[in-house]
Coordinates of C-alpha atoms in Angstrom, one line a residue:
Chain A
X7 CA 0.0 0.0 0.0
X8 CA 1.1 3.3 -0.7
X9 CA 1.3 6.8 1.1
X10 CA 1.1 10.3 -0.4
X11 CA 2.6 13.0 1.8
X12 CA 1.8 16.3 -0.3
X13 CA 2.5 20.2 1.2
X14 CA 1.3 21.3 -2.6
X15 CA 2.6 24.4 -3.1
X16 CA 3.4 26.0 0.1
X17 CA 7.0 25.4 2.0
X18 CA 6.2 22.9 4.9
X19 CA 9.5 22.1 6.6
X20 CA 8.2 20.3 9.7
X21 CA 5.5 18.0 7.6
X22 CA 8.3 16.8 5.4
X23 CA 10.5 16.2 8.3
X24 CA 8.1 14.3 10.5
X25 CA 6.9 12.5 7.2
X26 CA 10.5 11.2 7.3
X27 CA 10.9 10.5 10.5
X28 CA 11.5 7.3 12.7
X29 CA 8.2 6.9 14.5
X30 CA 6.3 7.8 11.6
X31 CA 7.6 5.5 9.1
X32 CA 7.7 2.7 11.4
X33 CA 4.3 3.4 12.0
X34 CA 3.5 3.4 8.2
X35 CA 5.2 0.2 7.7
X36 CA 3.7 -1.5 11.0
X37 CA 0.5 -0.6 9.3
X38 CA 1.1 -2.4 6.1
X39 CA 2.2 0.8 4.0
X40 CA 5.4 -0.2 2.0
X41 CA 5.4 2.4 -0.3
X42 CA 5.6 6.5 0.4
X43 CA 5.5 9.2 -1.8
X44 CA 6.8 12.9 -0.9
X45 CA 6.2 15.8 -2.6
X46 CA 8.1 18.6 -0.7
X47 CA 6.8 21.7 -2.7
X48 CA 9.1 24.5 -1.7
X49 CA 10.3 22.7 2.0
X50 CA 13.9 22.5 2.7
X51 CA 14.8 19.0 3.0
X52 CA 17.8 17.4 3.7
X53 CA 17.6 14.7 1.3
X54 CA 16.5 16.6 -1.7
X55 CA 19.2 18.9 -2.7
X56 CA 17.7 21.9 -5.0
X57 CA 19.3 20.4 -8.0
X58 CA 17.8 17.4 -7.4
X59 CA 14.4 16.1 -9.4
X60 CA 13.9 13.2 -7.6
X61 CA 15.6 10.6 -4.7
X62 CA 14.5 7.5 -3.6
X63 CA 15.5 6.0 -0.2
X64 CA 14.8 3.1 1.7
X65 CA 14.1 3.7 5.7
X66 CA 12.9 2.2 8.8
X67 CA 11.2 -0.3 6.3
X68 CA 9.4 1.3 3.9
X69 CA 10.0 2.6 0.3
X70 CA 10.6 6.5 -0.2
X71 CA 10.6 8.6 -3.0
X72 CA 10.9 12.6 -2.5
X73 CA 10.4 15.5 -5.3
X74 CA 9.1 19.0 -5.7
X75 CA 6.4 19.6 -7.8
X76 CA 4.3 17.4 -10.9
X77 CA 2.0 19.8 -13.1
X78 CA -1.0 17.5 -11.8
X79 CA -1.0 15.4 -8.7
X80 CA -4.5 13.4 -10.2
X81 CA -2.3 10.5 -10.6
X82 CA -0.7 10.6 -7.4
X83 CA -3.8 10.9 -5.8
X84 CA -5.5 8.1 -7.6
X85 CA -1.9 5.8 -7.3
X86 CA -2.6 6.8 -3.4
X87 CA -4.6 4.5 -0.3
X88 CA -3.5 7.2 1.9
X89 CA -3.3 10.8 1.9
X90 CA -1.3 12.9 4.5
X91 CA -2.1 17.1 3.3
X92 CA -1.4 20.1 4.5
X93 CA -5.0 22.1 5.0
X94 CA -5.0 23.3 1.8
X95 CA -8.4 23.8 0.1
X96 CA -7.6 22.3 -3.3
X97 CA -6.0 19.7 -1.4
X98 CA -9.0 18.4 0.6
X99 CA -11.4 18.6 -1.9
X100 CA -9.6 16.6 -4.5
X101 CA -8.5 14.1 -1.8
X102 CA -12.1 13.7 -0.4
X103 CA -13.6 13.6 -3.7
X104 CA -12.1 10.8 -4.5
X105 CA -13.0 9.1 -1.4
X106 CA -9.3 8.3 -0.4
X107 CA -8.5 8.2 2.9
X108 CA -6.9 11.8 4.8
X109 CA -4.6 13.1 7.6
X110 CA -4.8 16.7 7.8
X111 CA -1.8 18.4 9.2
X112 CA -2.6 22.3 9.3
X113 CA 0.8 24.3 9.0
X114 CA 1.2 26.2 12.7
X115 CA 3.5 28.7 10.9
X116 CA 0.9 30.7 9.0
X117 CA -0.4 33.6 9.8
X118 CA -3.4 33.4 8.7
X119 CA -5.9 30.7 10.5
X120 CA -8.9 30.4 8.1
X121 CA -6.9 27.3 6.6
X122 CA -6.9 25.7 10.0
X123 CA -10.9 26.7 10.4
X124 CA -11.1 24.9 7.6
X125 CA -9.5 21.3 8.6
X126 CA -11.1 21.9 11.9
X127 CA -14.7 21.9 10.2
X128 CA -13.7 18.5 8.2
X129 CA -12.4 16.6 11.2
X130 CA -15.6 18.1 13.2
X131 CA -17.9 16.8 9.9
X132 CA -15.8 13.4 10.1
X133 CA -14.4 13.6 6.8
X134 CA -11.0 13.5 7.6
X135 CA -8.6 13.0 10.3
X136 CA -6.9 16.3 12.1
X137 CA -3.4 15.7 12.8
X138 CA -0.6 17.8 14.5
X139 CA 2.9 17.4 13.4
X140 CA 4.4 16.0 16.6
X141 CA 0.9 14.0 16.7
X142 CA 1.6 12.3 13.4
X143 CA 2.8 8.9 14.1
X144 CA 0.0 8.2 16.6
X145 CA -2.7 10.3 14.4
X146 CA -1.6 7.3 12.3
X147 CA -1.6 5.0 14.8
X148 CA -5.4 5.7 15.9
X149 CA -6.5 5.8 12.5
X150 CA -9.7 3.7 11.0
X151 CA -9.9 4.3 8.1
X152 CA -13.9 2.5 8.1
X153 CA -14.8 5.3 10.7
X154 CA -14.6 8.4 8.3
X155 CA -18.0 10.0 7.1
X156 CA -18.1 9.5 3.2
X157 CA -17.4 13.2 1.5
X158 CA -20.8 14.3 -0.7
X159 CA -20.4 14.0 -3.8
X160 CA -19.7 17.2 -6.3
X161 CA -23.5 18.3 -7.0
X162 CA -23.3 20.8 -10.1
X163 CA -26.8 21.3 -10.0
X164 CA -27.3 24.2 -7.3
X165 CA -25.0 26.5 -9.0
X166 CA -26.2 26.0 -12.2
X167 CA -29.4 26.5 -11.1
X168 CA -28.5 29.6 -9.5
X169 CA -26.8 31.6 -12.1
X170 CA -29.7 30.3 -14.4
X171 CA -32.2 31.9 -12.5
X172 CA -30.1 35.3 -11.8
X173 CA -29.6 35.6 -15.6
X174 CA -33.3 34.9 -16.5
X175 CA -32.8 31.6 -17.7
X176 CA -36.0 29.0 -17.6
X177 CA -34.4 26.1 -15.6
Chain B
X1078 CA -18.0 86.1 1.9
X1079 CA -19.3 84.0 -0.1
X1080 CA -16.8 81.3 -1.2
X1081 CA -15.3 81.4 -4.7
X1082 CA -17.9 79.9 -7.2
X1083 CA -15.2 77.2 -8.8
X1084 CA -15.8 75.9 -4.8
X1085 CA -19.0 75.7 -5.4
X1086 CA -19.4 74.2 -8.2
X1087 CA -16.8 71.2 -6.9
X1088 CA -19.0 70.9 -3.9
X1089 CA -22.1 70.2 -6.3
X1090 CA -20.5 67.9 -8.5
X1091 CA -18.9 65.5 -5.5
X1092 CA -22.4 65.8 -4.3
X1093 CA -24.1 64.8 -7.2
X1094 CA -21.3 61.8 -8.0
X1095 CA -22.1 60.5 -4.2
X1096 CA -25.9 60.9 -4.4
X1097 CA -25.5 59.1 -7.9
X1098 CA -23.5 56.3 -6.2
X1099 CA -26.0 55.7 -3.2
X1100 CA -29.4 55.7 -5.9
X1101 CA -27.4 52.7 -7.8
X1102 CA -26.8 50.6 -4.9
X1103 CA -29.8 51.2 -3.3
X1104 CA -31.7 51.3 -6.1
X1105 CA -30.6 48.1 -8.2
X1106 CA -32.3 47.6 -11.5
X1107 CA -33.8 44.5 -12.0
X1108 CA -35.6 42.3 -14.7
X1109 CA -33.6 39.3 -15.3
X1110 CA -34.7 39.2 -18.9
X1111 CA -32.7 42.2 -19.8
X1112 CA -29.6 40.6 -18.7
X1113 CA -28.7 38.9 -22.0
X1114 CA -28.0 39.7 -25.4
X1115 CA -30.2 40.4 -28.5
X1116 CA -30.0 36.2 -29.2
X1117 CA -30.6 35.3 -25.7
X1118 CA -27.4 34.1 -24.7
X1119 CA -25.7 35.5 -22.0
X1120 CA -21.3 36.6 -21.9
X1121 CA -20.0 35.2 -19.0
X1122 CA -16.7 37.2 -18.0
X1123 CA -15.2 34.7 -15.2
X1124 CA -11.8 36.2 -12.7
X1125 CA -9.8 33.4 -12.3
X1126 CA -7.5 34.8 -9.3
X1127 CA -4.6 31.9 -9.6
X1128 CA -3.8 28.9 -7.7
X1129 CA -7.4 27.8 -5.3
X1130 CA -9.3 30.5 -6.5
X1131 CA -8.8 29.5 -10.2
X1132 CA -9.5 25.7 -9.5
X1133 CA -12.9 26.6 -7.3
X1134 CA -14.2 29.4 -10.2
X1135 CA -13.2 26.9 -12.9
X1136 CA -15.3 24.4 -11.5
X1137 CA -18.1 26.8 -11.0
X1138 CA -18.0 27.5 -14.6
X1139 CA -18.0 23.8 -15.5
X1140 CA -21.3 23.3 -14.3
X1141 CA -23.4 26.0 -16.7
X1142 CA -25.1 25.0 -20.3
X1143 CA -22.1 26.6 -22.5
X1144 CA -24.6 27.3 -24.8
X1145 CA -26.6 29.9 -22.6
X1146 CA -23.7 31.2 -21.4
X1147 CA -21.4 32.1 -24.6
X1148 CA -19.1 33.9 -25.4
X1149 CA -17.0 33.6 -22.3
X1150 CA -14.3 35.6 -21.4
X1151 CA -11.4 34.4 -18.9
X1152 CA -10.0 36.7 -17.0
X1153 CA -6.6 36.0 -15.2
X1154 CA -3.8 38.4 -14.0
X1155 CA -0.4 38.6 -16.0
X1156 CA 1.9 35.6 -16.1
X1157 CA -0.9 33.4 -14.7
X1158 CA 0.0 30.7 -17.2
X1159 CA -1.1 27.7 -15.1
X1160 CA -4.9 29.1 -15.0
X1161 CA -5.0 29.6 -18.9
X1162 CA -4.3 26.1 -19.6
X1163 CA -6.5 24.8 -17.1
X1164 CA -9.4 27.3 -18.7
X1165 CA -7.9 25.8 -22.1
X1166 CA -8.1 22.2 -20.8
X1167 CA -11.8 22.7 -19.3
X1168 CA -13.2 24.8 -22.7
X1169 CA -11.6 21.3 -24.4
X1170 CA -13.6 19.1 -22.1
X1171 CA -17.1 20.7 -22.8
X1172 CA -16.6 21.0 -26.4
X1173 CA -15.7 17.4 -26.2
X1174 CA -18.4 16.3 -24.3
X1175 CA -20.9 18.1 -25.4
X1176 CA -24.8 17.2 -25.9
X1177 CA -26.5 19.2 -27.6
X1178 CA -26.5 20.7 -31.3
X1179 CA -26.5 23.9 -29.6
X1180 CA -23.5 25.6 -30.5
X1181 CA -21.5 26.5 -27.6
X1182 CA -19.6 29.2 -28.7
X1183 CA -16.7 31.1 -28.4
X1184 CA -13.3 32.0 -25.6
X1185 CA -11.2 34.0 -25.0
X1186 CA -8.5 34.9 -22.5
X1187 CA -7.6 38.0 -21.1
X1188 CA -5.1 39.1 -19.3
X1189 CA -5.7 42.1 -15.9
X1190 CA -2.5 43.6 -14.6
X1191 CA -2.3 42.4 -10.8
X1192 CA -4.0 44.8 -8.4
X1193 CA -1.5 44.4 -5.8
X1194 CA 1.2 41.8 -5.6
X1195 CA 2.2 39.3 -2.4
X1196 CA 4.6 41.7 -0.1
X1197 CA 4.0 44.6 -2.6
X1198 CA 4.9 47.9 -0.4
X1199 CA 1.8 49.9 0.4
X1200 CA 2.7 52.8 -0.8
X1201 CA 3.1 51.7 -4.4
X1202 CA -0.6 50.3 -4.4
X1203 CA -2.6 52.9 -5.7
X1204 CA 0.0 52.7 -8.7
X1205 CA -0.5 49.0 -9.7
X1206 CA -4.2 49.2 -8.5
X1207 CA -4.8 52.3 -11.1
X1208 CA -2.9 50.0 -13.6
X1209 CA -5.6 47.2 -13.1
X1210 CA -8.8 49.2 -12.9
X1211 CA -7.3 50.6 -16.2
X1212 CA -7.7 47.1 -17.7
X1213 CA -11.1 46.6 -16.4
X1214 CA -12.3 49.7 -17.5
X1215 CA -11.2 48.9 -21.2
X1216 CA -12.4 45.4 -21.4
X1217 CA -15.9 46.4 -19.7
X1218 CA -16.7 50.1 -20.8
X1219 CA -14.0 50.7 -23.4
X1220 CA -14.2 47.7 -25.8
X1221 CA -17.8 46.9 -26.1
X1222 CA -18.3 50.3 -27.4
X1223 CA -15.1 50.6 -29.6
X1224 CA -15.1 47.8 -30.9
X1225 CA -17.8 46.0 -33.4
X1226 CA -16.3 42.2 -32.8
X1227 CA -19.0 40.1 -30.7
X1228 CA -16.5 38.7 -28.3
X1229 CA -15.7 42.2 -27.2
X1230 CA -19.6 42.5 -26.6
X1231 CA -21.0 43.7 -23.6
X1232 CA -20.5 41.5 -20.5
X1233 CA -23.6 40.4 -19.2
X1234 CA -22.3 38.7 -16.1
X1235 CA -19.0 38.3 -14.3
X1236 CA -18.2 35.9 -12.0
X1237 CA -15.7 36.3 -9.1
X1238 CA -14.3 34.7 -6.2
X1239 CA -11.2 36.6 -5.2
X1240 CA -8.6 37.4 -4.7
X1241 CA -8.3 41.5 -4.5
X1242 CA -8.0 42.2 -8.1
X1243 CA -11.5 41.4 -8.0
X1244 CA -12.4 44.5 -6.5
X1245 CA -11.3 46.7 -9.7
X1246 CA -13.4 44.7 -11.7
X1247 CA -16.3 45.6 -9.5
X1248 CA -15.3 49.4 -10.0
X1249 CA -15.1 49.0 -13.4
X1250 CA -18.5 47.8 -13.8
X1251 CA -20.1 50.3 -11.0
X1252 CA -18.2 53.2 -13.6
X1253 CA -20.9 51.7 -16.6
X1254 CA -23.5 52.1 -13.7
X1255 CA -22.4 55.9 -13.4
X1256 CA -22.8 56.7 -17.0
X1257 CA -25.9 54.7 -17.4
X1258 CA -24.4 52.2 -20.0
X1259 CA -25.2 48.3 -20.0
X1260 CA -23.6 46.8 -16.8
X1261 CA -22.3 43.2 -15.8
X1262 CA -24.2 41.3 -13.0
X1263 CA -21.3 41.0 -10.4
X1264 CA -21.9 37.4 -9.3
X1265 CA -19.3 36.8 -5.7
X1266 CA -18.8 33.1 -4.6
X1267 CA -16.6 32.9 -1.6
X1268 CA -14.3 30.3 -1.5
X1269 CA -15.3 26.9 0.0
X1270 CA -11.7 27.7 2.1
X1271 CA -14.0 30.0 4.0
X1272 CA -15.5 28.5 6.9
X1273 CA -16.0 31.1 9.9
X1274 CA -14.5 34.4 8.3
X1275 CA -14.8 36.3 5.2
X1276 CA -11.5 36.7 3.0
X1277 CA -10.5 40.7 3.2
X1278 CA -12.4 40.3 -0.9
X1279 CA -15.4 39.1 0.6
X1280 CA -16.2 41.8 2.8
X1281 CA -15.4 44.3 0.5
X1282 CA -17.8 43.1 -2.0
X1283 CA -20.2 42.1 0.1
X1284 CA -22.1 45.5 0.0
X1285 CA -21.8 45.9 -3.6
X1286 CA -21.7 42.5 -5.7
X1287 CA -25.6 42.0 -7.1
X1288 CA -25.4 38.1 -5.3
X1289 CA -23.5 37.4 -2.8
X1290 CA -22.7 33.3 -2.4
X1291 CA -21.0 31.7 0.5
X1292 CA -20.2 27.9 1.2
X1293 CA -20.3 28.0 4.6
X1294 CA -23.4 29.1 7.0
X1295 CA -21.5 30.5 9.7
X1296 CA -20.1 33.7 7.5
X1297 CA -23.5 35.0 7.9
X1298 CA -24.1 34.6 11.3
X1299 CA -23.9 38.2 11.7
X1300 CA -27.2 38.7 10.0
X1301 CA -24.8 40.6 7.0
X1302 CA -26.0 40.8 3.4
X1303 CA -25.6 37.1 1.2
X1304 CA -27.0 33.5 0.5
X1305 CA -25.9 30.3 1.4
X1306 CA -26.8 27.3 -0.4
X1307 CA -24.5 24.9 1.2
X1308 CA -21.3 23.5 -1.2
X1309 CA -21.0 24.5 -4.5
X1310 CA -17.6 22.9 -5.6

């Protein structure tokens, strides 16, 4: 089984640390994961030099291959049985969409909280799990997966009806 | 003494511009059937404001009849090349998929000069602001009347979700108010990021867009102006 650990665009140092960490990929591998993908975004990480596109490395059991950015992480999500995210918006919806499993690990460093509102109100709802960084490995750890509240599905409908009716259009 | 008449006179003009002002928003004009062209279609003008903001408006878009809502316009700020091909790549989805015979019409993709920039020093605002409410001034007074092309027609709607450059557009289209010409319906959808407060966007457009959307209930808590109609991407 595989593991994506994504920070999208944003620089997450502590994530991609943890992510690499001892207690969490023990964990990871305890729980049957063999296989974990990082994408570091704009973090500083030891083991991805900035003229390097991609490194694998094998640690405390499990598989790991670390890179910056892909155009598109569709793939990666799909390729994915677990997600680990940042709080990012785009993140979340694309992860839950696809009804993959997520940890959410809001970044403490910004400024602004609304992305951390916005985790909150998914763990709250069920949808995902909240996570702290130094909480990670047990996050994992406590995890059941069967105990997460299916995301709804993407319902076009309301805003098409919407702008229909503001621009005079019969529905 | 009375005060020099050139006084005057700029006294009853900034009147006039301010009671002018409050009679449009108070006053909106209505009749939905007006809001399209001659052929009953309707120019959708869409801001895609990068990264989130893009995705969330693109997706918005992705759910109307292309064929009610044609010719659209894409609106993105300079070297925003990541949002023009995903407007690219979602214009080559519906024209794939599409249903009907109806025709659905032509694009195209504009480019708005950044209202202000990440970091950008306060004091240099007003200069890249002017810059960008130049823009939108051209492509929604300007154009439509200069030029006889139907993609440069008037905008009907626009649709927006942030971030700030948003706000210029808004200007541009309350300046068509002012002068009485044909004026876009300023659709705002704040972003499904949004849970308990507005984004600095929302609540400046919050007294003037003509529908105000948000995603989450909580933003209007306060009683405050808007709709909510649960999830929308």
């Amino acid at each position: 089984m595989r593991v994506l650990v994504t920070v999208g665009s944003t620089r997450f140092d502590a994530l991609v640390e943890t992510a690499l960490s001892q207690p969490v990929l023990s964990v990871l591998s305890q729980k049957g994961y063999s296989d974990v993908v990082v994408q570091c975004g704009n973090s500083r990480v030891d083991e991805l030099g900035s003229t390097d596109v991609e490194r694998s490395v094998h640690k405390y059991g499990v598989d790991v291959i670390l890179w910056r950015f892909k155009p598109s992480l569709d793939e990666e999500y799909d390729a994915a049985d677990l997600i680990i995210g940042h709080a990012g918006s785009g993140t979340i919806l694309d992860v839950l969409r696809r009804g993959k499993p997520l940890i959410i690990v809001p970044n403490p460093t910004l400024l602004d909280n609304h992305q951390e509102d916005m985790a909150h109100a998914m763990g709250v709802l069920g949808y995902a799990k909240i996570s702290t960084v130094n909480g990670l490995s047990q996050s994992i750890m406590d995890l059941d997966i069967s105990k997460l509240v299916p995301f709804p599905p993407f319902d076009g409908s309301k805003f098409r009806s919407l702008m229909d009716q503001e621009m005079g259009f019969e529905s | 003494m009375y005060p020099p008449a050139w006084l005057l006179v700029v006294v009853a003009l900034t009147f006039g511009i301010i009671a002018r002002i409050c009679v449009i928003i108070a006053f909106p004009k209505d009749g939905a059937s007006r809001r399209r062209d001659q052929k009953g279609t309707c120019h959708l003008a869409v801001f895609l404001g990068s990264g989130g903001h893009s995705s969330e408006a693109l997706t918005l878009v992705s759910t109307l009849d292309f064929s009610r809502y044609t010719p659209r316009t894409y609106l993105l700020s300079e070297g925003d090349s990541l949002s023009a091909t995903k407007a690219v790549a979602l214009e080559r989805l519906k024209a794939a998929s599409k249903q009907s015979l109806d025709p659905i019409g032509e694009y195209q993709i504009l480019t708005i000069p950044r209202a202000r920039r990440v970091h950008q020093n306060l004091l240099t605002i007003p200069v890249t602001a002017l810059r960008s409410l130049l823009a939108s001034f051209y492509y929604v007074t300007l154009a439509p009347r200069l030029l006889g092309d139907s993609s440069k027609a008037d905008v009907n709607v626009i649709l927006l979700n942030g971030p700030g450059t948003c706000f210029v557009l808004c200007v541009a289209a309350y300046i068509n108010r002012f002068l009485g010409l044909p004026s876009p319906r300023l659709v705002y959808v704040e972003t499904f990021a949004r849970v308990r407060t507005l984004s600095l966007t929302g609540k400046l457009l919050r007294p003037i867009a003509d529908k105000f959307i948000v995603q989450w209930p909580n933003l209007l808590q306060d009683g405050g102006r808007g709709e909510c109609h649960g999830w929308l991407v």
